[in-house]
Tab-separated table of C-alpha atoms in Angstrom:
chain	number	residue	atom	x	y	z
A	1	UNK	CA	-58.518	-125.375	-42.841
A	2	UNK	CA	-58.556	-129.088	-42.956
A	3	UNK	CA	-58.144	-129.514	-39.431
A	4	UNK	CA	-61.232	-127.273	-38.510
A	5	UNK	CA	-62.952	-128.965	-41.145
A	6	UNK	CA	-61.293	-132.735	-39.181
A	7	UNK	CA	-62.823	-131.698	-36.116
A	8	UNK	CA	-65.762	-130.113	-37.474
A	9	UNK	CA	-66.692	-132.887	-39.614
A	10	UNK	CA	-66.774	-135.220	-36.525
A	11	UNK	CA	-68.089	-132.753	-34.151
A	12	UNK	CA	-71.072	-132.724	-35.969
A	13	UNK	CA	-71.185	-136.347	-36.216
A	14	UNK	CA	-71.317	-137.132	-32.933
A	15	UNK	CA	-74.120	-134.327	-32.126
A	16	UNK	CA	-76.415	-135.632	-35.114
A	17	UNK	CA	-76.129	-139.368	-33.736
A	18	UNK	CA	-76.193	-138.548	-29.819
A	19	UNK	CA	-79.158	-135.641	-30.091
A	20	UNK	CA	-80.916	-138.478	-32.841
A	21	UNK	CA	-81.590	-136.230	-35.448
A	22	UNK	CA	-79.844	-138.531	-37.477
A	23	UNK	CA	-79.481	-142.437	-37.459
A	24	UNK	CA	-75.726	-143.195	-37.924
A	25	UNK	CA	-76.301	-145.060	-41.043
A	26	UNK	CA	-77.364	-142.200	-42.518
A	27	UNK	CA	-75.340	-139.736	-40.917
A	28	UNK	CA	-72.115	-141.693	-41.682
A	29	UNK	CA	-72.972	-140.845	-45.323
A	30	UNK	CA	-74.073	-137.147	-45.624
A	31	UNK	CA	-72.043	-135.408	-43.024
A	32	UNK	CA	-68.804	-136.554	-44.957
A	33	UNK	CA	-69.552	-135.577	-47.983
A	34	UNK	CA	-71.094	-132.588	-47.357
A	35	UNK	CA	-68.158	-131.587	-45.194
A	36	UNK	CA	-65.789	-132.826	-48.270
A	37	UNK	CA	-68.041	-130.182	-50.226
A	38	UNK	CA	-67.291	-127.702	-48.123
A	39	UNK	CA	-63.544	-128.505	-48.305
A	40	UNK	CA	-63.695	-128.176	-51.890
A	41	UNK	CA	-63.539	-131.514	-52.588
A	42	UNK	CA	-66.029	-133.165	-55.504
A	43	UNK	CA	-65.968	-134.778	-58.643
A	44	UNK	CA	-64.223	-138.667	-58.994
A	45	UNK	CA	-61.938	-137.560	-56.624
A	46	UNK	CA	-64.474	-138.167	-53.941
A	47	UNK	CA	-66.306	-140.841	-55.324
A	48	UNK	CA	-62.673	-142.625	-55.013
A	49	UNK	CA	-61.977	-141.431	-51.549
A	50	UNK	CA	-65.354	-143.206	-50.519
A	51	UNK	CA	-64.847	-146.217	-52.951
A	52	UNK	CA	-60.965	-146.555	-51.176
A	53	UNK	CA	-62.896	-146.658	-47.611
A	54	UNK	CA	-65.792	-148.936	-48.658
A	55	UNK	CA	-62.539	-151.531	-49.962
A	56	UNK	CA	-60.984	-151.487	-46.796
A	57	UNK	CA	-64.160	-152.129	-44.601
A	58	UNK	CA	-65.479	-154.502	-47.350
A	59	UNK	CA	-63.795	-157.652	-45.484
A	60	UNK	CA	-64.969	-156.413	-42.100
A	61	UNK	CA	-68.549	-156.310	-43.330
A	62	UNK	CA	-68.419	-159.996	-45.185
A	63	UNK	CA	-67.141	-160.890	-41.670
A	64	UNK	CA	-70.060	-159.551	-39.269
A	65	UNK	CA	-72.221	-160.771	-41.397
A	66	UNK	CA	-71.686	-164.420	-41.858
A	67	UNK	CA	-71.030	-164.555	-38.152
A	68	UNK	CA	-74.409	-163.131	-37.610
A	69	UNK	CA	-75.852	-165.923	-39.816
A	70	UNK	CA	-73.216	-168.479	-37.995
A	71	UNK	CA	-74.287	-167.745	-34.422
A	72	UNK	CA	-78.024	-167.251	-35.080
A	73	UNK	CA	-77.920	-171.080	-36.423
A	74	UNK	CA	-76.141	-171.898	-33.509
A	75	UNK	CA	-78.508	-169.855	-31.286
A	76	UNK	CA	-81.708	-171.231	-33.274
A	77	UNK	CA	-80.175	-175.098	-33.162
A	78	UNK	CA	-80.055	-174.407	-28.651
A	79	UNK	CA	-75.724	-174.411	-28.718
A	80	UNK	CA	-76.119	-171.770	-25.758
A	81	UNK	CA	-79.227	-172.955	-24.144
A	82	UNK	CA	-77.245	-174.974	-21.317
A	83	UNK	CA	-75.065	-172.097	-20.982
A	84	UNK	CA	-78.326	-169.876	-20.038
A	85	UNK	CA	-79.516	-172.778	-18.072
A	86	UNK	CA	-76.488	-173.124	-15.933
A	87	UNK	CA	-76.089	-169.016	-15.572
A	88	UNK	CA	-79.694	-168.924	-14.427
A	89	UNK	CA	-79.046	-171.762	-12.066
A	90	UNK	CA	-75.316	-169.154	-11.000
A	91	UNK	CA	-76.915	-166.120	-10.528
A	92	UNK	CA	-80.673	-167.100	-10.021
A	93	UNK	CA	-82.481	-163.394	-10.253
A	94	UNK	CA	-80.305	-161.409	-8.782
A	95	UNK	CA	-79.576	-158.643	-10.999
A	96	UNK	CA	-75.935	-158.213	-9.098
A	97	UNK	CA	-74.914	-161.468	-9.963
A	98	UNK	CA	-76.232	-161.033	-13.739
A	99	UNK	CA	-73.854	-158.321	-14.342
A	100	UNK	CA	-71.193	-159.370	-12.399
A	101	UNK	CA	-71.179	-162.621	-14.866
A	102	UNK	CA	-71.836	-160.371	-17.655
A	103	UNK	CA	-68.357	-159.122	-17.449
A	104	UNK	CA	-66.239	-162.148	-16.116
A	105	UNK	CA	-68.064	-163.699	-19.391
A	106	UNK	CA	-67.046	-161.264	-21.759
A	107	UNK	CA	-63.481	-161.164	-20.201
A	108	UNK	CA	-63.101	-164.841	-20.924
A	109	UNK	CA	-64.434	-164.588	-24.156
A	110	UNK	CA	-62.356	-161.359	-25.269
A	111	UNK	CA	-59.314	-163.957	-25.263
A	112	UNK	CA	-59.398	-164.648	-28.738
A	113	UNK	CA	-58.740	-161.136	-29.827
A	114	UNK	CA	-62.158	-160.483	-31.440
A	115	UNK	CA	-64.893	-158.102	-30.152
A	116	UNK	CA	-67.393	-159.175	-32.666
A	117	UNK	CA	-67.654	-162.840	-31.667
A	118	UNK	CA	-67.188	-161.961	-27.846
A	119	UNK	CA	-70.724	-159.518	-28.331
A	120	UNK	CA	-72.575	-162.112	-29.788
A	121	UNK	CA	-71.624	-164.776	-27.524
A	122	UNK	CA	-72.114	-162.980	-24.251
A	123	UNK	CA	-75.368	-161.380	-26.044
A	124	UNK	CA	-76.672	-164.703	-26.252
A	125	UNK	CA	-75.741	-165.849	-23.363
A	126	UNK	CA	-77.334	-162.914	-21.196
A	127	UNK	CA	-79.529	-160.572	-23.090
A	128	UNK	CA	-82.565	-163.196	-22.032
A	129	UNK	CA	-81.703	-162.406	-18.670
A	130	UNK	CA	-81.633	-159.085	-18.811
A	131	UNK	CA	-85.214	-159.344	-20.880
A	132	UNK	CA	-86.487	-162.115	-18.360
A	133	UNK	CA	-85.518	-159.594	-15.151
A	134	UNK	CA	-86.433	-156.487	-16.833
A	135	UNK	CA	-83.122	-155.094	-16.458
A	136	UNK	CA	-81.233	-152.218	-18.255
A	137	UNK	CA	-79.172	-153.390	-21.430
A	138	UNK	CA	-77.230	-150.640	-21.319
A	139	UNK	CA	-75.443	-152.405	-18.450
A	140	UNK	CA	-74.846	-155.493	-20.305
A	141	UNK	CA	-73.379	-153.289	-23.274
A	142	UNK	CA	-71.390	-151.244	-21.067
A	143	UNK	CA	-69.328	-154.368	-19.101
A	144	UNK	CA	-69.073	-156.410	-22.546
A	145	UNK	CA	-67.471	-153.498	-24.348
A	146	UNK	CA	-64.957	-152.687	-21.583
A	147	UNK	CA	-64.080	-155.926	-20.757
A	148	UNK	CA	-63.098	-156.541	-24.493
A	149	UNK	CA	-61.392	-153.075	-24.884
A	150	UNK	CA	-59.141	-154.250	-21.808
A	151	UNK	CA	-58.410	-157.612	-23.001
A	152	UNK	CA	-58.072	-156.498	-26.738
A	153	UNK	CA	-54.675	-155.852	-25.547
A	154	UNK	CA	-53.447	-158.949	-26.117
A	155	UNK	CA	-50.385	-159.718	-29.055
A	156	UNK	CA	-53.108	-160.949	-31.153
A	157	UNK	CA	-55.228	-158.121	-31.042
A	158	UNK	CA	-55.686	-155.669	-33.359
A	159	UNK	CA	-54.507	-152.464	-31.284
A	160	UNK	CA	-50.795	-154.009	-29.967
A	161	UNK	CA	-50.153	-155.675	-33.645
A	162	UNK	CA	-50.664	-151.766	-34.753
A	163	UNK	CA	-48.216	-150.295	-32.349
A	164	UNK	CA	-45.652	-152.837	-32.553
A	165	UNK	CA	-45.390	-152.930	-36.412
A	166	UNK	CA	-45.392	-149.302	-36.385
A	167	UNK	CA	-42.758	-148.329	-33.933
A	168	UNK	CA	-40.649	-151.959	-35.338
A	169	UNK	CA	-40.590	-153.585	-32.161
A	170	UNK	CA	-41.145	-156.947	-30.289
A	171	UNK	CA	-44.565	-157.754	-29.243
A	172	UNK	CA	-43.544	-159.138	-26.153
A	173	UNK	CA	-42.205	-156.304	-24.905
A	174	UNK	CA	-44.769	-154.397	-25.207
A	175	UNK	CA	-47.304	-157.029	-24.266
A	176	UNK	CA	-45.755	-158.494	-20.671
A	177	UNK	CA	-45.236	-155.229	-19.166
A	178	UNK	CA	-48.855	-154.616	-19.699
A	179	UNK	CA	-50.037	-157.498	-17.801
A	180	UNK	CA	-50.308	-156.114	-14.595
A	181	UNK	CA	-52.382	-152.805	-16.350
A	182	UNK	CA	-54.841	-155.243	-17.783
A	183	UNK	CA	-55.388	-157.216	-14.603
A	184	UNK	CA	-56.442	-153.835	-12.983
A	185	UNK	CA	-58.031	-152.977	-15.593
A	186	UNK	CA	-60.071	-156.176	-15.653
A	187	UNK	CA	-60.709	-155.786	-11.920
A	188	UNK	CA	-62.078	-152.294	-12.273
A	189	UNK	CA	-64.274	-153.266	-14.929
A	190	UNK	CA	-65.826	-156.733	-12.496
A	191	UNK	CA	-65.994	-153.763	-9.522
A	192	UNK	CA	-67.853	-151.309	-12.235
A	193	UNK	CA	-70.260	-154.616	-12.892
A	194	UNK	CA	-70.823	-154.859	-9.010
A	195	UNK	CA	-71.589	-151.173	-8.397
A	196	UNK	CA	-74.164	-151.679	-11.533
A	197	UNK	CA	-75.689	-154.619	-10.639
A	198	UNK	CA	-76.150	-153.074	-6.841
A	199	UNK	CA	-77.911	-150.401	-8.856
A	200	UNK	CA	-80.165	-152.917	-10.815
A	201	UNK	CA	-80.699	-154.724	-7.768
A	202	UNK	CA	-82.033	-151.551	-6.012
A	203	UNK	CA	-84.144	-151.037	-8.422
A	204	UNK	CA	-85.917	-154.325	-9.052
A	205	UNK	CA	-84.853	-156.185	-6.028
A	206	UNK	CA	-83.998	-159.896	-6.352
A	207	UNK	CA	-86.300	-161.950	-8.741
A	208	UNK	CA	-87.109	-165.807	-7.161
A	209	UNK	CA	-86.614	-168.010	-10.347
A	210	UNK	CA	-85.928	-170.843	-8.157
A	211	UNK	CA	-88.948	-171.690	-7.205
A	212	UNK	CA	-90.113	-172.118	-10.608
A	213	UNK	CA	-86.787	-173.344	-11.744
A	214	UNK	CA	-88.496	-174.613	-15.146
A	215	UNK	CA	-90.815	-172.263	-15.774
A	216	UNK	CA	-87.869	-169.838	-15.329
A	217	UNK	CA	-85.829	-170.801	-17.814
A	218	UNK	CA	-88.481	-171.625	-20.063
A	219	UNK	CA	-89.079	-168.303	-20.066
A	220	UNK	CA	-85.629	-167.370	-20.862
A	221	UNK	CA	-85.341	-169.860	-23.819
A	222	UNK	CA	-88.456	-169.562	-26.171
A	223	UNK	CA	-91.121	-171.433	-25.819
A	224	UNK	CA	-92.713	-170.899	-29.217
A	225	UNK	CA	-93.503	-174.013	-30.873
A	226	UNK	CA	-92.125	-173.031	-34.016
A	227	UNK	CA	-88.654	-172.468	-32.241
A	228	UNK	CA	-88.623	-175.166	-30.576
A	229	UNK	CA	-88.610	-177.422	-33.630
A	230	UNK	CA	-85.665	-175.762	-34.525
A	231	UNK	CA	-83.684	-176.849	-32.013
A	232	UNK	CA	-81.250	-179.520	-32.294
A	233	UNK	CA	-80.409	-181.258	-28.904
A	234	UNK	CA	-78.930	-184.507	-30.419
A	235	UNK	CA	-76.440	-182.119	-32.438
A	236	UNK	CA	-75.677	-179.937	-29.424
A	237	UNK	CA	-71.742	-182.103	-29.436
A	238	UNK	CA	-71.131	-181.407	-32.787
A	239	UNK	CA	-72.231	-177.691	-32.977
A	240	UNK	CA	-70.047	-177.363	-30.042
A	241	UNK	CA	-67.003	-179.010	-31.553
A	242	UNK	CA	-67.596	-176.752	-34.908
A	243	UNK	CA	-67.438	-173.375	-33.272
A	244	UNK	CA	-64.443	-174.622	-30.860
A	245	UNK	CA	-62.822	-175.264	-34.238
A	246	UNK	CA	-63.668	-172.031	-35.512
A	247	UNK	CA	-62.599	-170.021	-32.725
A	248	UNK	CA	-59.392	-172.112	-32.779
A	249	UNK	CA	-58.703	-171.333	-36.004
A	250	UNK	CA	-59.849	-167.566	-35.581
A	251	UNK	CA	-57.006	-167.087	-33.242
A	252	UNK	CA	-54.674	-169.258	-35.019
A	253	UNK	CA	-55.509	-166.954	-37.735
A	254	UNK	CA	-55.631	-169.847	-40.632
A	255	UNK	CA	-57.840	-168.135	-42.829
A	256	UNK	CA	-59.690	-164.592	-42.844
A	257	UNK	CA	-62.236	-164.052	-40.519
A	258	UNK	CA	-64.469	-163.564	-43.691
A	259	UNK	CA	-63.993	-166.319	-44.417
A	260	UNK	CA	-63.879	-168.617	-41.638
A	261	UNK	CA	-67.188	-167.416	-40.935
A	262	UNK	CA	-68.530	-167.973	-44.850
A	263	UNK	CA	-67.175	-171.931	-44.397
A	264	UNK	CA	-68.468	-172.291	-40.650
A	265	UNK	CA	-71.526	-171.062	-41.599
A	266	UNK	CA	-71.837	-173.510	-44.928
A	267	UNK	CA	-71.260	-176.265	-42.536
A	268	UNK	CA	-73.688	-174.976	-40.137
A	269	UNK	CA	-76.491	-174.249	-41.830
A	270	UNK	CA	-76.017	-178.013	-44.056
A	271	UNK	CA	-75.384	-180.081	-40.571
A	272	UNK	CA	-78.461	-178.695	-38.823
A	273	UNK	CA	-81.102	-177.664	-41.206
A	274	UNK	CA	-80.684	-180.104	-44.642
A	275	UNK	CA	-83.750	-178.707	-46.124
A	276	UNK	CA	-82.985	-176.236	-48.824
A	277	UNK	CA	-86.448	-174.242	-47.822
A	278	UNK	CA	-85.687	-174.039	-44.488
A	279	UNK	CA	-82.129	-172.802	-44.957
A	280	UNK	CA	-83.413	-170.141	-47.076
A	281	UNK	CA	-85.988	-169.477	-44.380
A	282	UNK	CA	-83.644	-169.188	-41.206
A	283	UNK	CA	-81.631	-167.135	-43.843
A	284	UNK	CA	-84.252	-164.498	-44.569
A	285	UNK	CA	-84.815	-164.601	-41.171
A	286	UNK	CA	-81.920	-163.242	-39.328
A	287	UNK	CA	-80.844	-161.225	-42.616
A	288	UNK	CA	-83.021	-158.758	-40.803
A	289	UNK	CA	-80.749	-158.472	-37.848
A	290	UNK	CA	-77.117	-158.660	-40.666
A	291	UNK	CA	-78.350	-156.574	-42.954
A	292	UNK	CA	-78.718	-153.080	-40.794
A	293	UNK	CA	-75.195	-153.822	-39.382
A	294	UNK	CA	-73.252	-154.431	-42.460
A	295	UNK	CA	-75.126	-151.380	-44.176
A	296	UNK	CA	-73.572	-149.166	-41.242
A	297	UNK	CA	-70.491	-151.295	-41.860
A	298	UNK	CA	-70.199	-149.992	-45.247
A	299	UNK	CA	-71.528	-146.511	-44.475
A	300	UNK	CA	-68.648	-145.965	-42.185
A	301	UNK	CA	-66.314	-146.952	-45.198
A	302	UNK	CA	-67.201	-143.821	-46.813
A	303	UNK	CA	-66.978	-141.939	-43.420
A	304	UNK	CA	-63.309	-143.054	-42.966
A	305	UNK	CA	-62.312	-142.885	-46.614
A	306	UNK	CA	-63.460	-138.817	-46.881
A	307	UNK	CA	-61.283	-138.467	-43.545
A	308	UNK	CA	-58.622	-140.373	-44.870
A	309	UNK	CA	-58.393	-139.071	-48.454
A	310	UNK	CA	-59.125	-135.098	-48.224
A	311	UNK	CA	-56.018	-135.327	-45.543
A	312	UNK	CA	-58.070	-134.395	-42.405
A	313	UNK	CA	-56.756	-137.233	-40.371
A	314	UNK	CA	-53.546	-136.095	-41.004
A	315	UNK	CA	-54.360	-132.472	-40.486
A	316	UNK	CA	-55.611	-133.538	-37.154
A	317	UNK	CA	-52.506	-135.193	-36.159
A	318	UNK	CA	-50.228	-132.387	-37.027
A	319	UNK	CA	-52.258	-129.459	-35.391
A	320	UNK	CA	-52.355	-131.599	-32.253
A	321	UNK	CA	-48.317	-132.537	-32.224
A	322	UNK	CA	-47.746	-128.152	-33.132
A	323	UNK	CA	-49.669	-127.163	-29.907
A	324	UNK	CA	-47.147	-129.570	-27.522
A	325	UNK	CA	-45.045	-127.020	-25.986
A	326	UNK	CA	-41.051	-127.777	-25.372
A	327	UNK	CA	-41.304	-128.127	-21.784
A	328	UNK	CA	-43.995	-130.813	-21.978
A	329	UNK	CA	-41.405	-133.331	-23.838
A	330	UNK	CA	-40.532	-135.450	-20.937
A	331	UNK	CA	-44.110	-136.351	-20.037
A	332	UNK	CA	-44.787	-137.360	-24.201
A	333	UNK	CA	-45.555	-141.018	-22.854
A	334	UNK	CA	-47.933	-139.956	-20.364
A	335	UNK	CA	-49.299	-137.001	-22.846
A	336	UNK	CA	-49.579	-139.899	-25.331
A	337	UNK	CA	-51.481	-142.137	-23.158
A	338	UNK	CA	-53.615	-139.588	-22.287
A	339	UNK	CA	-54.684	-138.300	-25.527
A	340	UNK	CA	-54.682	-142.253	-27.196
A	341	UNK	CA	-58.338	-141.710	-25.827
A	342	UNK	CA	-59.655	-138.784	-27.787
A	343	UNK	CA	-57.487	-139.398	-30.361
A	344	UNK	CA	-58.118	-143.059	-31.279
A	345	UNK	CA	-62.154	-142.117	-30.234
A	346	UNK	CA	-62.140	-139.528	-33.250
A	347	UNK	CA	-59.829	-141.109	-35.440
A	348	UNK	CA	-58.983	-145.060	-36.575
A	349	UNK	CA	-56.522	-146.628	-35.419
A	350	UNK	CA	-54.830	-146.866	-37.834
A	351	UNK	CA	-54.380	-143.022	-38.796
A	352	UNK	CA	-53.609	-143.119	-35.158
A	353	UNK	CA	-51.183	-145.863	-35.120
A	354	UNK	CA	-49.476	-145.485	-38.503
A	355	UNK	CA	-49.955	-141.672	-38.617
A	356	UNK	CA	-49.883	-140.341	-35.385
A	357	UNK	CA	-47.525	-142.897	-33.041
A	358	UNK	CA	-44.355	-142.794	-35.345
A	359	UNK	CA	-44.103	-138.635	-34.917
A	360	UNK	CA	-44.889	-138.668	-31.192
A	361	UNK	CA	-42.604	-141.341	-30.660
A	362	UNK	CA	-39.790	-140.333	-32.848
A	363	UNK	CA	-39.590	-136.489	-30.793
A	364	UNK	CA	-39.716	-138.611	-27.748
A	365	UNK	CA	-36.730	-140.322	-28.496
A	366	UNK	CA	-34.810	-137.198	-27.682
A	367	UNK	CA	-36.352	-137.100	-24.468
A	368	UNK	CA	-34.929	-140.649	-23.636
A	369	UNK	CA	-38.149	-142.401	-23.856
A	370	UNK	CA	-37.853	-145.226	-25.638
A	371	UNK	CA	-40.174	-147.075	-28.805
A	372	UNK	CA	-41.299	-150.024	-26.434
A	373	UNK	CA	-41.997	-147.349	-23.875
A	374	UNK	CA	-44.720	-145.069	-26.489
A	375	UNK	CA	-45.997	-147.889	-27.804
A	376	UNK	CA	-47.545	-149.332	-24.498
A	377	UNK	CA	-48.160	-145.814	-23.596
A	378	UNK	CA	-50.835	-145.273	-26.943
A	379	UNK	CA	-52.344	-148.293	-25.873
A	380	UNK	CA	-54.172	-146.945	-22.599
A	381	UNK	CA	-56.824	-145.310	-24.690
A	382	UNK	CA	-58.948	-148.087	-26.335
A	383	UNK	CA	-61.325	-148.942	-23.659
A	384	UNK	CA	-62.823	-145.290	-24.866
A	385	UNK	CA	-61.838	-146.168	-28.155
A	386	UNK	CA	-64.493	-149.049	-28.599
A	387	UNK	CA	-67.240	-146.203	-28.247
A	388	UNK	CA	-65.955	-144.252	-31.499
A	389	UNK	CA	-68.218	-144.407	-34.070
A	390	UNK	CA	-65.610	-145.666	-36.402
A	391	UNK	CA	-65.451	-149.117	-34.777
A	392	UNK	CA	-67.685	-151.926	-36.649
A	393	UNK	CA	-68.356	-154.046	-33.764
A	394	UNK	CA	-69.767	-151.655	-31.813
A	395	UNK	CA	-72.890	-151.371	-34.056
A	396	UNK	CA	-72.956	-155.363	-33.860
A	397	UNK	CA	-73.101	-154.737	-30.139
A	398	UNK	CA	-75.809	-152.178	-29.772
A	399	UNK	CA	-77.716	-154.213	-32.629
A	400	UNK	CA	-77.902	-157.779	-31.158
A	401	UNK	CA	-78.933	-155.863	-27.181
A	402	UNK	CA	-81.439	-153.367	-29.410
A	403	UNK	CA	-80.408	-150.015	-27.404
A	404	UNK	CA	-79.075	-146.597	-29.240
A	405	UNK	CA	-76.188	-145.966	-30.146
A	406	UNK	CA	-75.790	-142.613	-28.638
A	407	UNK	CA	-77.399	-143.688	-25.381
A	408	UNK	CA	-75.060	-147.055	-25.161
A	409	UNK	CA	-71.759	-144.040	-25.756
A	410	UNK	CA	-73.111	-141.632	-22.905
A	411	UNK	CA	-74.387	-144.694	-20.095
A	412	UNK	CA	-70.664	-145.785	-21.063
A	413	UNK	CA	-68.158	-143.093	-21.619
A	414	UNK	CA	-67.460	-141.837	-18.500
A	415	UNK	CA	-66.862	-145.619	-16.994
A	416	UNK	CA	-64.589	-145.910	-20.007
A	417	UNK	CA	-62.537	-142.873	-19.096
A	418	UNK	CA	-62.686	-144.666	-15.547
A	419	UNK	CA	-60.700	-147.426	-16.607
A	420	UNK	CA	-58.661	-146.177	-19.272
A	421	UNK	CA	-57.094	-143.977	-15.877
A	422	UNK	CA	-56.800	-146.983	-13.701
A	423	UNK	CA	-55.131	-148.811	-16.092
A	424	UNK	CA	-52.698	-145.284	-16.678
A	425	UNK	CA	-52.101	-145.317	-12.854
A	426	UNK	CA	-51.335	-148.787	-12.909
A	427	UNK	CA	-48.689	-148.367	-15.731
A	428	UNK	CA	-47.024	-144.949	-14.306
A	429	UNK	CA	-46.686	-146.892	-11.178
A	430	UNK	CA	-45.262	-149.689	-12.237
A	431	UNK	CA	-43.097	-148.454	-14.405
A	432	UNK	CA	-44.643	-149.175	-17.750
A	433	UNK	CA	-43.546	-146.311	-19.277
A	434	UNK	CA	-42.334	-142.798	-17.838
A	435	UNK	CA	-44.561	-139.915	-16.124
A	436	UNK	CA	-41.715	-137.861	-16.562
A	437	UNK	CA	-38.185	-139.083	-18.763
A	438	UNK	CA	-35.510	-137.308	-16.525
């Protein structure tokens, strides 16, 4: 019963927010509960399921949107307008080139381990040229998101850290073995930007912004008076030197992110704008692009706390362990690879992880497949995973490039399946873990 009503629940999810009969904040909200309804589930028992998964997203939320705040100063005060200056300069208008440095960008910037900061940077960075060309966000959405979900693989990431403290093993061994998987996997997401961008470039042709050079990138960087006396050239060192400290300290992992972000922020906001009315007015201002993301943030809280709490996730994992037959235990590493993208799509990762992983892995143990060996296996899947609903910084994504949600997981999915398989391959063949444990 609860794992019809699992797979129901999301089922009907996914059609409300693809078909856009319903926006996700809102559908994030009703569609749990009425399912829990249904389930026979009501009363404070409920209200503390949601209230459980509205605490654990709570510091997630605080997160996305003081880093919103942080990077609109920094966007407002012109940090990234010689970074659009010198990419206009790289890939003049050729849409090719654009998303072809769309995705080296956000591979770079995927280093530290966090997809939120990695969208708004390369957001920044390119959406002008995307506006400026007339080209397709979707394409700048698609590369950024795969690009992280390959590089999100490193030990400081949150999928590996999962699957290693799960199974008890040693990051490393888990992580250098991979290396080769993510290189691929890296590759085929730069050849995915080339077959796009040859797309684009069909399309629109090649854009001369060189003969204009200035009047090109003025009109990638606004030329409103009123933003323009926001900027902050003489600062441009200093901003610089603040967010290289935060990002340090991001991966160092000093403090929270929350919090990081709450003190960068402070010092942002102080160092460029000293005027209290103008903070509050650069406040009010880009509250209008935090506010819709950390309401979704929050609305998923109660999504994943109904899932959580009526036992559905768990449901879930045991009807889909019950229909593995016998003969299909030596391949559990591959089967587990496989299904890490469904699975981690529909689910967290954590119920995946912590729920899911453990079982899996402990039945193929008497296979002879080792820990090390399932727990690089379940972490093929999370290219796809990045589309699921469930993940915060996917809304941040969509938000700051202004596309759909649903449209942004159907352009995408089936290049994310792409990958997730290359970087499989990859793995089988090099021995990463098993296809088959003789």
């Amino acid at each position: 019963m609860l794992t019809l009503l699992g797979f129901g629940m999301v089922i009907v999810f996914m059609t409300l927010i693809m078909t856009k009969r319903l926006s996700p904040l809102v559908a994030l909200v009703t569609v749990p509960i009425l399912f829990a309804l249904i389930g026979g589930f009501g009363g404070a028992d409920l209200g503390k399921m949601m209230l459980d998964g509205i605490k654990t997203l709570a510091p997630t939320g605080v997160m996305l949107m003081f880093a919103i705040l942080y990077f609109s100063i920094m966007i407002d005060a012109g940090l990234f307008d010689p970074v659009v200056r010198r990419i206009v300069k790289a890939v003049g208008g050729d849409p090719l080139k654009v998303v072809m440095g769309s995705a080296i960008l956000a591979a770079v910037v995927s280093l530290d381990g966090d997809g939120s900061t990695t969208y708004m940077l390369v957001t920044a960075a390119m959406l002008p040229l995307y506006r400026r060309l007339g080209m397709d966000a979707l394409s700048l959405t698609c590369v950024s998101m795969l690009a992280g979900g390959v590089m999100n693989l490193t030990p400081w990431g949150g999928p590996l850290a999962r699957a290693v403290s799960a199974l008890q093993v040693e990051a490393s061994d888990v992580f250098v073995p991979m290396i080769p998987a993510m290189v691929v996997g890296v590759a085929g997401v730069i050849g995915l930007s080339w077959v796009l961008g040859r797309r684009e470039r069909a399309r629109l042709g090649v854009i001369d912004l060189d003969g204009a050079a200035e009047s090109g990138i003025g009109a990638l960087l606004s030329a409103d008076e009123g933003a323009q006396r926001l900027k902050r050239p003489r600062l441009l060192w200093l901003n610089a030197l603040l967010t290289v400290a935060l990002m340090t300290c991001l991966i160092l992992g000093v403090l929270p992110l929350s919090v990081l972000f709450m003190v960068a922020f402070s010092i942002a906001v102080v160092i460029n704008y000293p005027c209290v009315k103008l903070q509050r007015e650069r406040i009010a201002e880009h509250a209008q692009n935090a506010m819709p993301v950390v309401a979704v943030i929050f609305a998923a809280g109660v999504f994943t706390g109904i899932l959580s709490g009526t036992g559905m996730v768990q449901a879930m994992s045991d009807s889909f362990l019950a229909v593995i037959p016998d003969a299909w235990g030596p391949y559990l590493a591959t089967i587990t690879a496989v299904a890490s993208m469904p699975f981690t799509f529909f689910i967290s990762n954590d119920a995946f992880y912590y729920g899911v992983l453990p079982v899996v892995s402990q039945a193929a143990g008497s296979y002879g497949i080792t820990p090390v060996e399932m727990a690089r296996a379940s972490l093929i899947g999370q290219p796809v995973h990045l589309l699921s609903p469930l993940v915060p910084s996917t809304y941040l994504l969509v938000g700051l490039a202004k596309v759909e949600f649903g449209d942004h997981q159907k352009f995408t999915l089936k290049w994310a399946v792409l990958i997730c398989l290359l970087m499989l391959v990859t793995a089988i063949v090099g021995g990463v873990f098993p296809f088959f444990a003789s």
